[in-house]
CSV table of C-alpha atoms and ligand atoms in Angstrom, one decimal:
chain,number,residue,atom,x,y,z
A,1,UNK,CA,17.4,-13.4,-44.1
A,2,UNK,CA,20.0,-16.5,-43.8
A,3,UNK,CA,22.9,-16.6,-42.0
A,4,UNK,CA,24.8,-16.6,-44.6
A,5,UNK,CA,23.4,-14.2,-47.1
A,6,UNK,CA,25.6,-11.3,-48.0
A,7,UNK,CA,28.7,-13.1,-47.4
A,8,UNK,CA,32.0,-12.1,-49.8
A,9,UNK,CA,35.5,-13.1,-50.3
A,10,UNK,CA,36.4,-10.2,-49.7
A,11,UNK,CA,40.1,-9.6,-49.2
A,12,UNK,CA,41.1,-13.3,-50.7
A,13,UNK,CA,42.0,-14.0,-54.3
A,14,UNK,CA,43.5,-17.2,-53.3
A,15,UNK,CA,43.4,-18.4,-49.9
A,16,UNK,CA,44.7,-21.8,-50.6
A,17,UNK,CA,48.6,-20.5,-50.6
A,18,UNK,CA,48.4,-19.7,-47.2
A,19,UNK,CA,47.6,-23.2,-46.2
A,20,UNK,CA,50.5,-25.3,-44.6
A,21,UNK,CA,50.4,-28.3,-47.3
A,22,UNK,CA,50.3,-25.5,-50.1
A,23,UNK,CA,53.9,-26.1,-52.3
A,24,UNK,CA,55.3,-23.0,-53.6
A,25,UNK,CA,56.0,-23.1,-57.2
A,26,UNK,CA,59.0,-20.6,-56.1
A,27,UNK,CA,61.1,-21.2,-53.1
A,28,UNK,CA,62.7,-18.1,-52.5
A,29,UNK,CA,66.0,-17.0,-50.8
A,30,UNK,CA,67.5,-20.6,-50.6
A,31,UNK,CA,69.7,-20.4,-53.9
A,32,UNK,CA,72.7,-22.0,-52.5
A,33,UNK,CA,70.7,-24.8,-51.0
A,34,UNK,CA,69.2,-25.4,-54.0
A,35,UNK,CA,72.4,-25.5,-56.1
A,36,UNK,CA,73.8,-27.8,-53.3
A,37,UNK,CA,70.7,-30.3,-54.1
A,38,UNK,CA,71.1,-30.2,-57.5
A,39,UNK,CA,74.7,-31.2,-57.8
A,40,UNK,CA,74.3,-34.1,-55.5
A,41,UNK,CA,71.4,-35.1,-57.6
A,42,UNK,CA,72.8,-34.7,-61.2
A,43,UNK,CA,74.3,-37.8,-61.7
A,44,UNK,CA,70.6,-39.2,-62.1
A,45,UNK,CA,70.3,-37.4,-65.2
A,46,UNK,CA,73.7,-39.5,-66.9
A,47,UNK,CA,72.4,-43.1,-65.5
A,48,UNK,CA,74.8,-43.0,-62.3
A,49,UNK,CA,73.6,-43.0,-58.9
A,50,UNK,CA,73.3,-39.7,-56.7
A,51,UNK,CA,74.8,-39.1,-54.2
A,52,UNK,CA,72.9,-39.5,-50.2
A,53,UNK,CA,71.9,-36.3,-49.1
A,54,UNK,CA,71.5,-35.4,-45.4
A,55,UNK,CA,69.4,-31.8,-44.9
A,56,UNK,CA,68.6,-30.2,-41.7
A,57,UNK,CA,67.4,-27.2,-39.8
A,58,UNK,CA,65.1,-25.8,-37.4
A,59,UNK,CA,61.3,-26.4,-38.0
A,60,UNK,CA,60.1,-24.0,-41.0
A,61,UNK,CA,63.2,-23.3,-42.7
A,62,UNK,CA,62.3,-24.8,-45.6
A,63,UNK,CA,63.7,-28.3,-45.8
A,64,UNK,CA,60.2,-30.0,-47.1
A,65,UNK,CA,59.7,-27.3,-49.7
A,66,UNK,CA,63.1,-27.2,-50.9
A,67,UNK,CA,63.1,-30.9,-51.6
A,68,UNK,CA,59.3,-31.0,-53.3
A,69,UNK,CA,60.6,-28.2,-55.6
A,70,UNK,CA,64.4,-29.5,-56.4
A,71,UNK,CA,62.8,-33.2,-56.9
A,72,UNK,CA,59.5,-32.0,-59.1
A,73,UNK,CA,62.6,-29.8,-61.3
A,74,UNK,CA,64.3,-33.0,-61.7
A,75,UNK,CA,61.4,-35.4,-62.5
A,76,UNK,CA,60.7,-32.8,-65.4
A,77,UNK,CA,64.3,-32.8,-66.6
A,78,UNK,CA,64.3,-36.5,-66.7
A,79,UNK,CA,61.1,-36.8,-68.7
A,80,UNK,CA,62.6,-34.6,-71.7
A,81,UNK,CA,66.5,-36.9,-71.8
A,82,UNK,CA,66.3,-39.9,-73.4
A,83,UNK,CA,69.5,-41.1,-71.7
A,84,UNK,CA,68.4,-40.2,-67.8
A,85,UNK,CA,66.8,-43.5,-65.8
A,86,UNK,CA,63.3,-43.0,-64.8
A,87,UNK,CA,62.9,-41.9,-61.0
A,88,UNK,CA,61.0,-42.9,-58.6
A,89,UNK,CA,60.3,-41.1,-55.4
A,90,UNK,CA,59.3,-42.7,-52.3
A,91,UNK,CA,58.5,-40.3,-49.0
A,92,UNK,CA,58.3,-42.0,-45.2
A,93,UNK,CA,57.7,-40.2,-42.6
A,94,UNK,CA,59.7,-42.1,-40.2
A,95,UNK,CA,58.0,-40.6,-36.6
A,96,UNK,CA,57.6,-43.5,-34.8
A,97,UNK,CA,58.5,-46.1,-37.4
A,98,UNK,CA,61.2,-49.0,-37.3
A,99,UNK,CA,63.5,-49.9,-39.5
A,100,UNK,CA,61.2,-52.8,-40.2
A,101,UNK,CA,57.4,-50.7,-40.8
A,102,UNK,CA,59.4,-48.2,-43.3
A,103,UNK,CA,61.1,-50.9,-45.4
A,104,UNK,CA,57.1,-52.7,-45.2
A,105,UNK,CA,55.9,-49.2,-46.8
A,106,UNK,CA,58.7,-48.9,-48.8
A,107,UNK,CA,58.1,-52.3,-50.5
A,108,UNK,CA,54.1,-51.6,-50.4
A,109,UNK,CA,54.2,-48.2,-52.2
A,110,UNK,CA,55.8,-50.5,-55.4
A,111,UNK,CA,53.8,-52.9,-55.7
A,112,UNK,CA,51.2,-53.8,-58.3
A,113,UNK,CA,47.9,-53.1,-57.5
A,114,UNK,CA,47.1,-56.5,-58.0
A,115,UNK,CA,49.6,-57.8,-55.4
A,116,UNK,CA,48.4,-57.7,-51.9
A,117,UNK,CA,50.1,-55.3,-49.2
A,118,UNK,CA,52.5,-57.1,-47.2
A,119,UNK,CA,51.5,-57.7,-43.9
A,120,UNK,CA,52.9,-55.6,-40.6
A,121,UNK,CA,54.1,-59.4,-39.5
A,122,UNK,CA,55.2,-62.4,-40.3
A,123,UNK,CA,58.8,-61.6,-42.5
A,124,UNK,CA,61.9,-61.0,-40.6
A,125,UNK,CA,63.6,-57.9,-41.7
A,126,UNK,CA,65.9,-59.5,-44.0
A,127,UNK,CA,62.9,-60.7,-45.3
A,128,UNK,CA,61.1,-57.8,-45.9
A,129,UNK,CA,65.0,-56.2,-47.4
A,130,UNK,CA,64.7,-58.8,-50.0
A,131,UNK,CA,61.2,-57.8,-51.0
A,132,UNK,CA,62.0,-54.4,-50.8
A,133,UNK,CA,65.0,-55.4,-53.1
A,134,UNK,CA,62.7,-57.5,-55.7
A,135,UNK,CA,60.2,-54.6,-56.3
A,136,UNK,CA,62.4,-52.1,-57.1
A,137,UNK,CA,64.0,-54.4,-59.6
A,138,UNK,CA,61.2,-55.1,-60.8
A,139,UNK,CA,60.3,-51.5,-61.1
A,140,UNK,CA,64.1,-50.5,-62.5
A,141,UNK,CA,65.1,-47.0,-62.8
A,142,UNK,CA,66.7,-44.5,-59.9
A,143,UNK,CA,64.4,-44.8,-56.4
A,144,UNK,CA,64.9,-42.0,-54.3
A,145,UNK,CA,63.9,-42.3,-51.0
A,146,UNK,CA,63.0,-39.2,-48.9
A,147,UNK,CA,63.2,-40.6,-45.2
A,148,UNK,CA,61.4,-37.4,-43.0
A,149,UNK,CA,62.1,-36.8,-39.5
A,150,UNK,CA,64.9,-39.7,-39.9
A,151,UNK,CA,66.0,-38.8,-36.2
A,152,UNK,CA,62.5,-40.1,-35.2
A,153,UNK,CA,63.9,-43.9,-36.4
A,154,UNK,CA,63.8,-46.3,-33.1
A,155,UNK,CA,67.0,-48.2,-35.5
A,156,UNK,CA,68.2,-45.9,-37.9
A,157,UNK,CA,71.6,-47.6,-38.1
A,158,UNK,CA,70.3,-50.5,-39.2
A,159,UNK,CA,67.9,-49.3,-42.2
A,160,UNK,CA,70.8,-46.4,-43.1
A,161,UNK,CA,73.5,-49.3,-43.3
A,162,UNK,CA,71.4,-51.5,-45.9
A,163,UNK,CA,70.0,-49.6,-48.3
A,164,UNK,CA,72.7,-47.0,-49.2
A,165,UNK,CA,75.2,-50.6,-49.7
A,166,UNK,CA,72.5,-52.7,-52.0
A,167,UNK,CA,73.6,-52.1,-54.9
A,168,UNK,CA,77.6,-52.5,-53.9
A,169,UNK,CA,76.2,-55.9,-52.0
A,170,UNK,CA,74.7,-57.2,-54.8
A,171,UNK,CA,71.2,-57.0,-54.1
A,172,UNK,CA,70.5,-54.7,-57.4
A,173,UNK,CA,71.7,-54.9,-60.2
A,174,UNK,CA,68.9,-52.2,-62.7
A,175,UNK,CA,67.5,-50.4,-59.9
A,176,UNK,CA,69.7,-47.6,-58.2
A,177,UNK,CA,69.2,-45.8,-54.8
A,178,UNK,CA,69.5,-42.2,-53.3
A,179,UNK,CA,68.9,-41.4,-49.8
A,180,UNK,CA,67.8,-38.1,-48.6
A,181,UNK,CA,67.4,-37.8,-45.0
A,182,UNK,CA,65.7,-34.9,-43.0
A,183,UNK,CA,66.2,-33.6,-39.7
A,184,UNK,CA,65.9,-31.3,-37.4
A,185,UNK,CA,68.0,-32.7,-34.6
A,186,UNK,CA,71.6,-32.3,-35.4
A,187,UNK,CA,73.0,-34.1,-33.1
A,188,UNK,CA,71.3,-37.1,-34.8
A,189,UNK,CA,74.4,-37.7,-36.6
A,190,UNK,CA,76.2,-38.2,-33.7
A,191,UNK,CA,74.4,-41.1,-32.5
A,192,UNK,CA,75.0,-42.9,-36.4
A,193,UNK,CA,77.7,-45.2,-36.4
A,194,UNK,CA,80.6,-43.7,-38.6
A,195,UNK,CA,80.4,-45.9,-41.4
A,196,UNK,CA,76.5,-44.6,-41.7
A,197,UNK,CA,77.3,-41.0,-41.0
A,198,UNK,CA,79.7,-41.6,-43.9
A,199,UNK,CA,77.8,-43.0,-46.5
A,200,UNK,CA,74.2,-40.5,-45.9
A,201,UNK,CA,76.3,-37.4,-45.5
A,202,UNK,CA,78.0,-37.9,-49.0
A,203,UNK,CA,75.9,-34.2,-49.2
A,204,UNK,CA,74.8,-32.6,-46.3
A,205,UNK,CA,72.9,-29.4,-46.7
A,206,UNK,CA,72.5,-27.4,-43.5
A,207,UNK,CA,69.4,-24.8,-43.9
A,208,UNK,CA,70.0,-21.6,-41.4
A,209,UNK,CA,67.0,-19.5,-39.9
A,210,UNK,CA,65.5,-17.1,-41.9
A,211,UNK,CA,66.0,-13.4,-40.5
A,212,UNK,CA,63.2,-10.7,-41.6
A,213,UNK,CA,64.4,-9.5,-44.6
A,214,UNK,CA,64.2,-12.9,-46.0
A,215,UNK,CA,61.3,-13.7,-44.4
A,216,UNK,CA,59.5,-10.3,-46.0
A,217,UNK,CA,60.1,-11.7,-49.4
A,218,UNK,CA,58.4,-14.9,-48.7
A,219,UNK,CA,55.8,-13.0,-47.1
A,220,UNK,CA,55.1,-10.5,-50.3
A,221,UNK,CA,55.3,-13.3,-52.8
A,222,UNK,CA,52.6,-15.5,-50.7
A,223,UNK,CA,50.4,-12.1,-50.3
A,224,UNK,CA,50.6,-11.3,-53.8
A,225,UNK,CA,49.2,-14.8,-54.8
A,226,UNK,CA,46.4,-14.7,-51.2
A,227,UNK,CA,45.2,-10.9,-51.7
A,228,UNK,CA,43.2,-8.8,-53.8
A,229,UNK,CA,45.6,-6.4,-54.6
A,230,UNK,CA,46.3,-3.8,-52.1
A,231,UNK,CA,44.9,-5.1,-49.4
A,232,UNK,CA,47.8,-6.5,-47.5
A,233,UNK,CA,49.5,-3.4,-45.8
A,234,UNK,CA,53.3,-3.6,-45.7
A,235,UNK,CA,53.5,-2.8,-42.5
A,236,UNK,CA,51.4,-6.0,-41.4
A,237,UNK,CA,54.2,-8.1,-43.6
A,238,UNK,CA,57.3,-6.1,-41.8
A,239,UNK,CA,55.7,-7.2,-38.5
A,240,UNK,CA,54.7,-11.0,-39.4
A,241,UNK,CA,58.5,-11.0,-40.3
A,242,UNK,CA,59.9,-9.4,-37.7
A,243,UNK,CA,57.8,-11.6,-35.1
A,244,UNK,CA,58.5,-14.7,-36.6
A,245,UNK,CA,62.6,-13.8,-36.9
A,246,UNK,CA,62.8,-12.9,-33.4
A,247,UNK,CA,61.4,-16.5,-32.3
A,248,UNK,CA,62.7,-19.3,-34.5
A,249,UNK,CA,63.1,-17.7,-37.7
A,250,UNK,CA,60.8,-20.2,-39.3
A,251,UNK,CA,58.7,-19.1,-42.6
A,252,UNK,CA,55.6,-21.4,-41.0
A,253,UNK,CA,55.5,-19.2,-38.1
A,254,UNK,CA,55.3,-16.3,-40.6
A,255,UNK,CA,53.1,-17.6,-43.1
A,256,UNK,CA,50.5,-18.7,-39.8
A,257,UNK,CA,50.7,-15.4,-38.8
A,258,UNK,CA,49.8,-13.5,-41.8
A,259,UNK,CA,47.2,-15.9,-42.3
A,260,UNK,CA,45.2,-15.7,-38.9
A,261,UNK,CA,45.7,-12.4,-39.1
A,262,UNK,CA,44.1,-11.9,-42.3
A,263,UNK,CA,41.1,-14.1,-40.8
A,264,UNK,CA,40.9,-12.0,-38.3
A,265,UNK,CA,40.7,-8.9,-40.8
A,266,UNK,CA,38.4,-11.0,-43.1
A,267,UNK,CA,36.0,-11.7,-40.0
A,268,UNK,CA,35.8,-8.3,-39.1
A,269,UNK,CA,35.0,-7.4,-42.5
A,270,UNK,CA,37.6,-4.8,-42.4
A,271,UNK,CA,39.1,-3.9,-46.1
A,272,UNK,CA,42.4,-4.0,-45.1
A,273,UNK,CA,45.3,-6.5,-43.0
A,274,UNK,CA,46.6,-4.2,-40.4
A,275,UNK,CA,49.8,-4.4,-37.3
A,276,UNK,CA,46.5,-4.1,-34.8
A,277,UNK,CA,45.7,-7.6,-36.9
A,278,UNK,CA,48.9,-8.7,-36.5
A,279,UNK,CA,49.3,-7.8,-32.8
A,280,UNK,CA,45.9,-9.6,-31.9
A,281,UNK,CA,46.4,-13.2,-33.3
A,282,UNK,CA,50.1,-13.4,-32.1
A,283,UNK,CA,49.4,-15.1,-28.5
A,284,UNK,CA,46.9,-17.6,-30.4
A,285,UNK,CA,49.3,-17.9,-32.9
A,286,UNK,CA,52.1,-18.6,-30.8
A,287,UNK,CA,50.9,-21.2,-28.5
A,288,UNK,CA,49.5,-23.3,-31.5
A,289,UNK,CA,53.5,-23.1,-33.0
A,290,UNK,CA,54.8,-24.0,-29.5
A,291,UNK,CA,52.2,-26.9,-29.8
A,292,UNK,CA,53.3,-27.9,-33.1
A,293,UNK,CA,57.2,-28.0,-32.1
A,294,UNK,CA,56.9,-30.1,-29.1
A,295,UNK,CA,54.5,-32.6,-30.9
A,296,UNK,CA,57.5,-32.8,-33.5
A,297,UNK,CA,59.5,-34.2,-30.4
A,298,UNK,CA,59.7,-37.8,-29.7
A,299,UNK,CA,57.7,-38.6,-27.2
A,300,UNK,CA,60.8,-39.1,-24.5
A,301,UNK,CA,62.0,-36.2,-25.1
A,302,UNK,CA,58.8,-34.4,-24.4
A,303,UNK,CA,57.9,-35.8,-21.0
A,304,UNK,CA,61.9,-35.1,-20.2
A,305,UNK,CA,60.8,-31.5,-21.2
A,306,UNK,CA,57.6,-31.5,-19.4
A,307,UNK,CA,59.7,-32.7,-16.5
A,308,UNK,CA,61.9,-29.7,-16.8
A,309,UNK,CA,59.0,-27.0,-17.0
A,310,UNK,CA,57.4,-29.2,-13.7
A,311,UNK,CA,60.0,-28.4,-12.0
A,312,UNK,CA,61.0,-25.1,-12.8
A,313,UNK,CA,57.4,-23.7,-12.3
A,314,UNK,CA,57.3,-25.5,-8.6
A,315,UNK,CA,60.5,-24.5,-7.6
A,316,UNK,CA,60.7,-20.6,-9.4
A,317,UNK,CA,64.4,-22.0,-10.5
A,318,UNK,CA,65.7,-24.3,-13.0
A,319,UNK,CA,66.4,-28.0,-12.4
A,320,UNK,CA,69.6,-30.1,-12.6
A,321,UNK,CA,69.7,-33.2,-14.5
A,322,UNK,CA,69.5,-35.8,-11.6
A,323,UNK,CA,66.2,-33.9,-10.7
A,324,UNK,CA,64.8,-33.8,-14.0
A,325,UNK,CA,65.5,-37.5,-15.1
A,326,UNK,CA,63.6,-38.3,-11.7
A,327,UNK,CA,60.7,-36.8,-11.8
A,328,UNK,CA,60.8,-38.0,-15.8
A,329,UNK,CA,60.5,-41.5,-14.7
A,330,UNK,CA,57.2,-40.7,-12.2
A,331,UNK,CA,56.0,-38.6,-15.2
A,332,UNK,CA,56.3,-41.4,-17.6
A,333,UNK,CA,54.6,-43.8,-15.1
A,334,UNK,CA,51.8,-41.6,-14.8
A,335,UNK,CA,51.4,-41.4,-18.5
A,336,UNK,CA,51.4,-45.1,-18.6
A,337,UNK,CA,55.1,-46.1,-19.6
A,338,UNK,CA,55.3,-48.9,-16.9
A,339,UNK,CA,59.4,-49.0,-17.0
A,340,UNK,CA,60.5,-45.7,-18.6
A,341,UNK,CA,64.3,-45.5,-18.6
A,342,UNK,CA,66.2,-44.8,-15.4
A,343,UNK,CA,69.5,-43.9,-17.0
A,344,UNK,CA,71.5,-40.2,-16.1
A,345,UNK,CA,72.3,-40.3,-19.8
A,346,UNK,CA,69.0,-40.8,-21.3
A,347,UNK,CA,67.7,-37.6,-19.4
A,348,UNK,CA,71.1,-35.7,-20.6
A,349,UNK,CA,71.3,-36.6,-24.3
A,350,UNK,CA,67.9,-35.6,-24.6
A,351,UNK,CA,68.4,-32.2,-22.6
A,352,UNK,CA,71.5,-32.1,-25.1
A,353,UNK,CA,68.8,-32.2,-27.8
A,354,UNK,CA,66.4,-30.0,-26.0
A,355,UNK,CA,68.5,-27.2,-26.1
A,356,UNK,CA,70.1,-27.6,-29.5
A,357,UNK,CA,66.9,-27.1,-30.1
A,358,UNK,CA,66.4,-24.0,-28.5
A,359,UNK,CA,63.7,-25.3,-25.9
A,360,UNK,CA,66.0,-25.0,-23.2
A,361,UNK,CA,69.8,-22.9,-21.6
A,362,UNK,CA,72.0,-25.6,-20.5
A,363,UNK,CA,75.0,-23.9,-17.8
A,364,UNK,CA,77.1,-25.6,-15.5
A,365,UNK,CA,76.9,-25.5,-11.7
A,366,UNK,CA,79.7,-24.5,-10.0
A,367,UNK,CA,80.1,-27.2,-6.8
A,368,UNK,CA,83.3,-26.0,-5.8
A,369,UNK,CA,86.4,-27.8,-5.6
A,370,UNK,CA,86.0,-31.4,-6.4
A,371,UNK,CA,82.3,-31.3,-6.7
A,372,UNK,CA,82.4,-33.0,-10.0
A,373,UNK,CA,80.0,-31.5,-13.2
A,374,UNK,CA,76.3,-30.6,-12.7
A,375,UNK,CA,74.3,-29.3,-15.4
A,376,UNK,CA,71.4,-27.1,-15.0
A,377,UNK,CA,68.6,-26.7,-17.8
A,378,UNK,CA,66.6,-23.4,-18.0
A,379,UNK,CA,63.2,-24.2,-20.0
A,380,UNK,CA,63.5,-20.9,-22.0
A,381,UNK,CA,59.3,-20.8,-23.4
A,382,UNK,CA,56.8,-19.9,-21.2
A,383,UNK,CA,56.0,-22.6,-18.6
A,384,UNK,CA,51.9,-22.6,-17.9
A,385,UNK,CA,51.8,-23.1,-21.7
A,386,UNK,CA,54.5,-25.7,-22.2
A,387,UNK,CA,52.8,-27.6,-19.1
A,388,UNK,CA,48.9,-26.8,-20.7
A,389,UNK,CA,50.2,-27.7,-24.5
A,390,UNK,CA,51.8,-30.9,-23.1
A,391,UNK,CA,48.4,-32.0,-21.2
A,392,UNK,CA,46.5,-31.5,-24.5
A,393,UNK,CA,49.0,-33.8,-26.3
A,394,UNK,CA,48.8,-36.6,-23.7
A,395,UNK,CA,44.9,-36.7,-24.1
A,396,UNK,CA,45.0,-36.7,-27.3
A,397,UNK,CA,47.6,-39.2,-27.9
A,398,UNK,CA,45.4,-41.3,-25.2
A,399,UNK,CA,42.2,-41.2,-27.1
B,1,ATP,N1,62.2,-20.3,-49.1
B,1,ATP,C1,60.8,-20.4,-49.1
B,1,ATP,N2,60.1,-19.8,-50.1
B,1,ATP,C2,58.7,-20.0,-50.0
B,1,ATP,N3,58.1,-20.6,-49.1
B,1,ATP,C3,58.8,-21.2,-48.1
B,1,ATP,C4,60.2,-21.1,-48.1
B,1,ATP,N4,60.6,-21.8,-47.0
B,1,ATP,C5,59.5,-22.2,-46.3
B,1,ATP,N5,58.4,-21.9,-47.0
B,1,ATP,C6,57.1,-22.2,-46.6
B,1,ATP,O1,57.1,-22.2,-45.2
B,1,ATP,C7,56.4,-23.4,-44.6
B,1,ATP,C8,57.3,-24.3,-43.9
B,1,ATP,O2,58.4,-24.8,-44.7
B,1,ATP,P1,58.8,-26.3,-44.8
B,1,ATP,O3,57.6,-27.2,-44.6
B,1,ATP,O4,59.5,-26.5,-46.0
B,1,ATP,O5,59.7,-26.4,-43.5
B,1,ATP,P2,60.6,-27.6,-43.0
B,1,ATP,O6,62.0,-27.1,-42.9
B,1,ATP,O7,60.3,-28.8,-43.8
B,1,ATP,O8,60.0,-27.8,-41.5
B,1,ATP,P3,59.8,-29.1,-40.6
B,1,ATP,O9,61.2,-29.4,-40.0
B,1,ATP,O10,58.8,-28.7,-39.6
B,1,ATP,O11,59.3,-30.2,-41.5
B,1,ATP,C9,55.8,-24.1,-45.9
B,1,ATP,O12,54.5,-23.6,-46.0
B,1,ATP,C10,56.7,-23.6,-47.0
B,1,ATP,O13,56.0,-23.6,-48.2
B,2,MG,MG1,59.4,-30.7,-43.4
């Protein structure tokens, strides 16, 4: 007898939908933010230009889906009016990426296929703008350009300055451009100078975490489309939820959840998805999400964080600022930065970040009279893992 033989499906219908890169053909409980996309959107449908849209929100709320489902409803609607331009939709991913490598891909994602790529030297950016500029002439019709992680831009100003302004500057004249910009960092638009906080936040869409009741709907639609019927118990769905609300209220935590613990079930052969499934794959669970949000980070700020969790495990107490940006900088040299940043501020705005974030408690320490302002930063996740989760990301960004 093989290994294999006697294998079933068992409890899946359709396990595909609880994959991360699955796209709901139904985004629930996000109405508003919906109706919010489509007005800022509409004008494509009449020949105008959008509006720029800004969304963000905490990892897992939604922002990716909402904008693959509000974008495919609109590329539909303009294929049935005669009198809407044709769009075009161009996603960038801008982690690590310059102003400079996303206009490259920008420009290369229009080309013909008989054109050769452009090459990642060798143009100035004003060069590249121009290109950039001639394709989507070329091509005609409204581009909208979905810039992911735009907080992640080394020169954001520069790239959301330009391309929001080309047509008013006279670089197009047929083609027309909408910006949406994702984000989880709020504070992002802080660091944008006004005229480009302005011009991308014609709509800004904020997306709040989802609490259980919301998150049980999302659950129950995905199980109904994953399960054979009646397999799922709702009490394993109640508990997904309720897990994933009380820690960042993020509908990939949920769906992760349901889904290892649905492999675990599967595994087991056991008919049904129970709580006792639930209750064994959160800790697994859990540290691959706290793996997957501090990879989202840039780099700086995740050594500034590993700093923080250093020191707080040595020490059994949170660290000030001074403390944290110093042992950052022997951090980053040990990682192979040979002149990380030796700046108060660097260390602060990214603790700023850190704990809009949630990763950390920022309070004030009181110094007495005339002691000036000290800030202390609690790492509020459990600090073996951060410090084991951070290792594993180092290596792996090393090999
Ligand atoms: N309202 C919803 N209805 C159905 N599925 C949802 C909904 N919101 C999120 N999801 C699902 O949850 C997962 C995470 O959502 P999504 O990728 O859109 O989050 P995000 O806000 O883009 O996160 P990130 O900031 O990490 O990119 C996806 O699998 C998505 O399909
Ligand atoms: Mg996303």
């Amino acid at each position: 007898m093989g290994i294999f033989d006697g294998a079933t499906d068992g409890i899946y219908r359709d396990k595909d939908v609880l994959d991360e890169d699955y796209q709901p053909d139904q985004v629930l409980e996000r109405e508003d933010e919906i109706a919010d996309y489509r007005d800022a959107l509409l004008d494509v449908l009449f020949g105008r230009t959008p509006d720029n849209i800004f969304l963000y929100g905490k990892a897992g709320v939604g922002k990716t889906a909402v904008t693959n489902f509000v974008l495919g409803e609109l590329r539909a609607e303009v294929e049935t009016r005669d009198t809407a331009d044709p769009i075009h939709i161009s996603r960038v991913n801008c982690d690590s990426e310059t102003t400079y490598s996303v206009i490259r891909e920008l420009a290369n994602g229009l080309l013909p296929a008989t054109h050769s790529p452009y090459a990642a030297k060798g143009y100035s950016t004003s060069d590249l703008f121009d290109e950039l500029y001639e394709q989507m002439e070329r091509v005609g019709g409204t581009h909208l350009i979905v810039l992911d992680e735009v907080d992640h831009l080394s020169d954001p100003d520069a790239l959301l300055y330009q391309l929001p302004r080309a047509r008013a500057n006279g670089y197009l004249n047929d083609a027309r451009v909408g910006i949406i910009g994702i984000s989880n960092n709020y504070t992002f638009r802080n660091t944008l100078s006004s005229k480009v906080k302005s011009t991308l936040m014609e709509t800004e869409i904020s997306f709040s975490t989802y609490d259980a009741d919301e998150l049980v709907s999302i659950l129950e639609h995905r199980a109904d489309l994953a399960f054979q019927p009646g397999v799922c118990e709702d009490s394993a769905i109640t508990l997904c939820a309720a897990y994933a609300a009380k820690d960042d209220g993020s509908a990939r935590q949920a769906i992760d959840l349901l889904r290892a613990a649905a492999d675990a079930a599967w595994k087991a052969d056991d008919p049904t998805i129970t709580d006792a499934h639930v209750k064994d794959v959160r800790d697994d669970v859990d540290r691959g999400q706290l793996h997957d949000k501090i990879s989202d980070q840039t780099t700086n700020a995740q050594r500034v964080l590993e700093a923080a969790a250093r020191l707080q495990n040595k020490h059994g107490e949170p660290a000030r600022t001074r403390e944290i940006q110093e042992s950052y900088q022997q951090l980053a040299r040990s990682y192979g930065d040979p002149d990380p940043s030796t700046s108060l501020k660097f260390a602060q705005r990214h603790l700023d970040d850190l704990e809009m974030l949630g990763f950390v408690i920022k309070s004030e320490e009181n110094r007495g009279k005339g002691g000036g302002r000290s800030y202390i930063w609690e790492v509020d996740m459990d600090l073996e893992t951060v410090i084991d989760v951070r290792e594993d990301i180092e290596q792996t960004n090393a090999a």
